[in-house]
Amino acid sequence: MAGALRIGYVPEHFSTPLYFAKKHFGLSADLLPFPSGTGHMVTSLQQNEIDIGIGLTEGWISALGKQEAPGFTLVGTYVETPLCWAISTGSQRDLNNTSMLEGKRIGVSRIGSGSYVMGFVLADFHSWLRAPDQSPFEVVPLQTFTKLRDAVNDGTADFFMWEYFTSKRYYDNGAIKKIGEIYTPWSSWKIVATKGARDTRLDDLFNKLNQGIRYFDQHPDEAVKYISTELDYSEEDAQEWLKTVRFATDAKGVKMDTVEKTVEILQKAGVVGEDVNTAMMVGIAKEEE
């Protein structure tokens, strides 16, 4: 089990503490970007292409709830705050609010990804889930954020859901149009591992990641500079995002009640079935306060 950890992550603003952990505190890891998101990381974890994934809570729990042998477990908590999913359509489309989306074509990165799962949470909010075998939307997998933006303008899809601040630049330049938003009813980012607590390298990961998070909290100017120069965000948007996000003070472990509440909501939304063992999803549980 020697060697550097292979860590999959989404190369967006949320990755900044991970970048600081490696740059300033010597995290021994190969950081492998997955711009298409959590659903792609699920596949790579199962194919032994990465050891660790840092991704969206709903994507991980959806995969864990659907597969008998998912190949990974939840071991850590990265972001404590909910995620704001913006709902977007093409700039010239005549869709103006979310009530118009029933039966439309939803663009998603992959089946099982956060952008897919949240579509069903949105449908549950609007009471569009009328039968287990009847989808509220036609689902169009499109892999990347770029392809999703193109699709709502060329008619391949009618709408898609993506994190608000990542989408905002494209609202500002007129490439796409915002028609709504919805927050996750759970803390938004978790860490998974293929070997769970058996991987002795995890202690170093959590130690260095905790240091990276503290550094992020203490050096907002450096965080804004990195986000606005190395990632696809304006300085103003990076500063606004900092006001909305709270990372875990200790990344090690996952609260069981968070997993149970997430599963309950995803069951109601028809994303996972009723026969789900939440204890088997968690490799390292966080002690309840």
XYZ file of C-alpha atoms in Angstrom:
289
model
C 0.000 0.000 0.000
C 3.089 2.183 -0.335
C 3.347 5.135 -2.661
C 1.472 8.364 -3.077
C -2.292 8.381 -2.848
C -4.147 8.937 -6.111
C -6.794 11.511 -5.263
C -9.621 12.346 -7.654
C -11.106 15.806 -7.281
C -13.262 18.299 -9.182
C -11.078 21.211 -10.428
C -13.341 23.957 -9.159
C -13.114 26.536 -6.355
C -13.860 23.915 -3.693
C -10.531 22.229 -4.469
C -8.489 25.166 -3.091
C -7.774 23.709 0.412
C -6.629 20.474 -1.259
C -4.249 22.492 -3.440
C -2.949 24.298 -0.331
C -2.469 20.965 1.486
C -0.112 19.816 -1.253
C 1.600 23.171 -1.902
C 2.193 24.325 1.670
C 2.101 21.156 3.792
C 3.605 18.443 1.615
C 0.591 16.197 1.068
C 2.000 13.089 -0.607
C -0.548 12.551 -3.341
C -1.122 12.648 -7.060
C -4.053 15.031 -7.598
C -6.081 13.861 -10.593
C -8.744 16.279 -11.916
C -12.220 15.063 -12.870
C -13.949 18.032 -14.524
C -16.990 15.892 -15.342
C -17.590 15.375 -11.631
C -18.453 12.752 -9.039
C -20.080 10.228 -11.379
C -16.833 9.826 -13.334
C -14.892 9.339 -10.093
C -17.248 6.509 -9.075
C -16.207 4.601 -12.192
C -12.504 5.335 -11.657
C -12.646 4.183 -8.030
C -14.238 0.915 -9.114
C -11.589 0.434 -11.817
C -8.745 1.085 -9.337
C -7.629 4.216 -11.178
C -7.797 6.323 -8.004
C -7.632 5.542 -4.271
C -9.543 8.552 -2.947
C -12.388 10.659 -4.288
C -13.452 14.095 -3.043
C -16.896 14.742 -4.448
C -20.534 15.489 -3.888
C -22.409 13.795 -1.062
C -25.423 12.932 -3.230
C -23.266 11.339 -5.929
C -21.425 9.089 -3.478
C -24.497 8.029 -1.524
C -26.496 7.421 -4.688
C -23.787 5.042 -5.947
C -23.390 3.363 -2.557
C -27.148 2.857 -2.293
C -27.541 1.302 -5.727
C -24.672 -1.208 -5.827
C -24.057 -4.305 -3.765
C -20.274 -3.954 -4.107
C -19.566 -0.294 -4.865
C -15.837 -0.634 -4.204
C -15.476 2.301 -1.808
C -16.817 3.723 1.442
C -17.283 7.155 2.997
C -14.296 8.092 5.144
C -14.283 11.874 5.484
C -16.134 15.180 5.430
C -14.778 18.024 3.278
C -17.437 20.765 3.179
C -20.004 21.341 5.924
C -22.243 23.838 4.109
C -24.943 22.875 1.573
C -24.371 23.308 -2.157
C -26.416 25.753 -4.204
C -27.370 24.083 -7.490
C -28.255 26.659 -10.135
C -30.785 25.609 -12.779
C -29.883 26.870 -16.240
C -31.249 26.948 -19.766
C -30.155 28.487 -23.061
C -29.907 32.250 -23.226
C -32.638 32.484 -25.899
C -34.917 29.699 -24.645
C -38.466 30.531 -23.559
C -38.154 28.629 -20.277
C -38.331 31.116 -17.424
C -38.869 29.177 -14.183
C -38.576 25.669 -12.792
C -42.332 24.987 -12.877
C -41.999 24.696 -16.664
C -39.491 21.810 -16.565
C -41.676 18.726 -16.038
C -41.205 16.306 -18.922
C -38.319 18.315 -20.364
C -34.852 17.058 -21.296
C -32.382 17.427 -18.425
C -28.712 17.503 -19.327
C -26.494 15.663 -16.821
C -22.794 14.899 -16.736
C -23.376 11.179 -16.112
C -26.112 8.890 -14.856
C -25.720 8.847 -11.077
C -23.794 12.111 -10.893
C -24.803 15.015 -8.660
C -26.330 16.804 -11.654
C -28.475 13.693 -12.253
C -29.438 13.052 -8.626
C -30.424 16.656 -7.958
C -32.810 16.583 -10.900
C -34.871 14.034 -8.976
C -34.643 16.079 -5.785
C -36.017 19.011 -7.816
C -38.769 16.770 -9.208
C -39.679 15.631 -5.691
C -39.883 19.282 -4.586
C -42.395 19.935 -7.389
C -44.320 16.633 -6.769
C -43.470 15.299 -10.246
C -42.516 11.796 -9.047
C -45.779 10.021 -9.796
C -44.597 6.436 -10.366
C -41.309 4.573 -9.743
C -40.999 3.567 -13.420
C -41.975 6.977 -14.793
C -39.150 9.506 -15.056
C -40.101 13.173 -14.640
C -37.553 14.100 -17.336
C -35.802 12.750 -20.395
C -32.201 12.374 -19.222
C -29.394 13.387 -21.625
C -25.838 12.463 -20.432
C -23.325 15.018 -21.756
C -20.131 14.475 -19.688
C -18.824 18.023 -19.245
C -19.953 21.468 -18.135
C -18.980 22.852 -21.541
C -21.176 20.343 -23.356
C -24.054 21.055 -20.974
C -23.868 24.771 -21.746
C -23.766 24.065 -25.485
C -26.663 21.609 -25.262
C -29.175 24.030 -23.740
C -28.422 26.498 -26.525
C -28.529 24.059 -29.459
C -31.641 22.221 -28.181
C -30.015 18.897 -27.265
C -31.187 19.515 -23.685
C -33.679 21.942 -22.164
C -31.965 22.591 -18.843
C -29.201 21.429 -16.546
C -28.119 21.862 -12.930
C -24.618 22.890 -11.813
C -23.028 24.695 -8.872
C -24.046 28.363 -8.811
C -20.690 30.146 -8.749
C -19.285 27.880 -11.468
C -22.297 28.811 -13.603
C -22.327 32.526 -12.766
C -19.609 33.608 -15.212
C -21.780 32.261 -18.032
C -24.841 34.133 -16.783
C -22.778 37.300 -16.713
C -21.556 36.881 -20.313
C -24.988 35.861 -21.611
C -24.052 32.312 -22.624
C -26.795 30.717 -20.498
C -29.775 31.865 -18.434
C -30.571 31.105 -14.804
C -34.158 30.029 -14.124
C -33.907 28.812 -10.550
C -31.827 27.240 -7.813
C -32.096 24.558 -5.163
C -29.917 23.804 -2.141
C -28.864 20.345 -1.037
C -30.574 19.412 2.239
C -27.210 17.959 3.396
C -23.560 18.994 3.800
C -22.206 19.027 0.309
C -18.802 17.312 -0.090
C -17.517 13.999 1.274
C -14.349 11.933 0.918
C -14.418 8.269 -0.097
C -11.695 5.621 -0.205
C -11.370 2.239 -1.854
C -9.686 0.587 1.144
C -11.493 2.511 3.870
C -9.885 2.615 7.294
C -7.407 -0.100 6.234
C -5.405 2.432 4.215
C -2.740 3.710 6.603
C -2.054 6.695 4.332
C -5.382 8.233 5.318
C -4.052 9.638 8.592
C -1.518 11.723 6.679
C -4.203 12.783 4.191
C -6.539 14.017 6.925
C -3.714 15.748 8.823
C -2.475 17.611 5.732
C -5.983 18.385 4.490
C -6.925 19.836 7.886
C -3.850 22.065 7.646
C -4.818 23.079 4.112
C -8.325 23.997 5.301
C -6.976 26.076 8.196
C -4.584 27.831 5.811
C -7.493 28.527 3.440
C -9.501 30.052 6.298
C -6.564 32.200 7.421
C -5.428 33.389 3.971
C -8.535 34.457 2.028
C -6.554 36.790 -0.251
C -4.328 33.934 -1.422
C -7.392 31.743 -1.929
C -9.094 34.405 -4.058
C -5.929 34.928 -6.106
C -5.604 31.201 -6.813
C -9.291 30.766 -7.683
C -9.407 33.837 -9.950
C -6.129 33.138 -11.781
C -5.943 29.340 -11.978
C -9.645 28.432 -12.119
C -12.617 29.725 -14.114
C -13.897 32.420 -11.725
C -13.708 36.184 -11.435
C -12.088 37.759 -8.385
C -15.446 39.201 -7.332
C -17.204 35.836 -7.564
C -14.396 34.127 -5.635
C -14.750 36.692 -2.844
C -18.531 36.214 -2.730
C -18.178 32.436 -2.662
C -15.832 32.628 0.339
C -18.696 34.180 2.327
C -20.924 31.141 1.664
C -18.654 28.159 2.286
C -17.483 26.417 5.466
C -15.043 23.524 5.272
C -14.818 20.813 7.920
C -12.568 21.616 10.884
C -11.630 17.922 10.979
C -11.947 16.049 7.700
C -11.688 12.568 9.211
C -14.927 10.634 9.469
C -18.559 11.024 8.436
C -21.542 11.587 10.697
C -23.969 8.672 10.496
C -26.992 10.913 10.935
C -25.937 12.921 7.854
C -25.788 9.718 5.795
C -29.135 8.513 7.140
C -30.876 11.831 6.440
C -29.414 11.966 2.923
C -30.538 8.408 2.183
C -34.030 9.222 3.469
C -34.348 12.185 1.088
C -32.882 10.261 -1.856
C -35.299 7.399 -1.194
C -38.189 9.846 -1.232
C -36.862 11.223 -4.523
C -36.670 7.707 -5.972
C -32.881 7.793 -6.406
C -32.109 4.827 -4.124
C -34.264 1.897 -3.077
C -35.794 1.142 0.303
C -33.428 -1.713 1.225
C -30.274 0.275 1.985
C -27.724 -0.474 4.709
C -26.324 2.921 5.700
C -23.773 1.403 8.105
C -22.109 -0.422 5.194
C -21.649 2.886 3.366
C -19.340 4.303 6.027
C -15.713 3.246 6.408
C -14.852 5.795 9.119
C -17.633 7.182 11.289
C -17.261 10.517 13.039
C -18.152 10.523 16.713
C -21.424 12.321 17.282
C -21.108 15.503 19.301
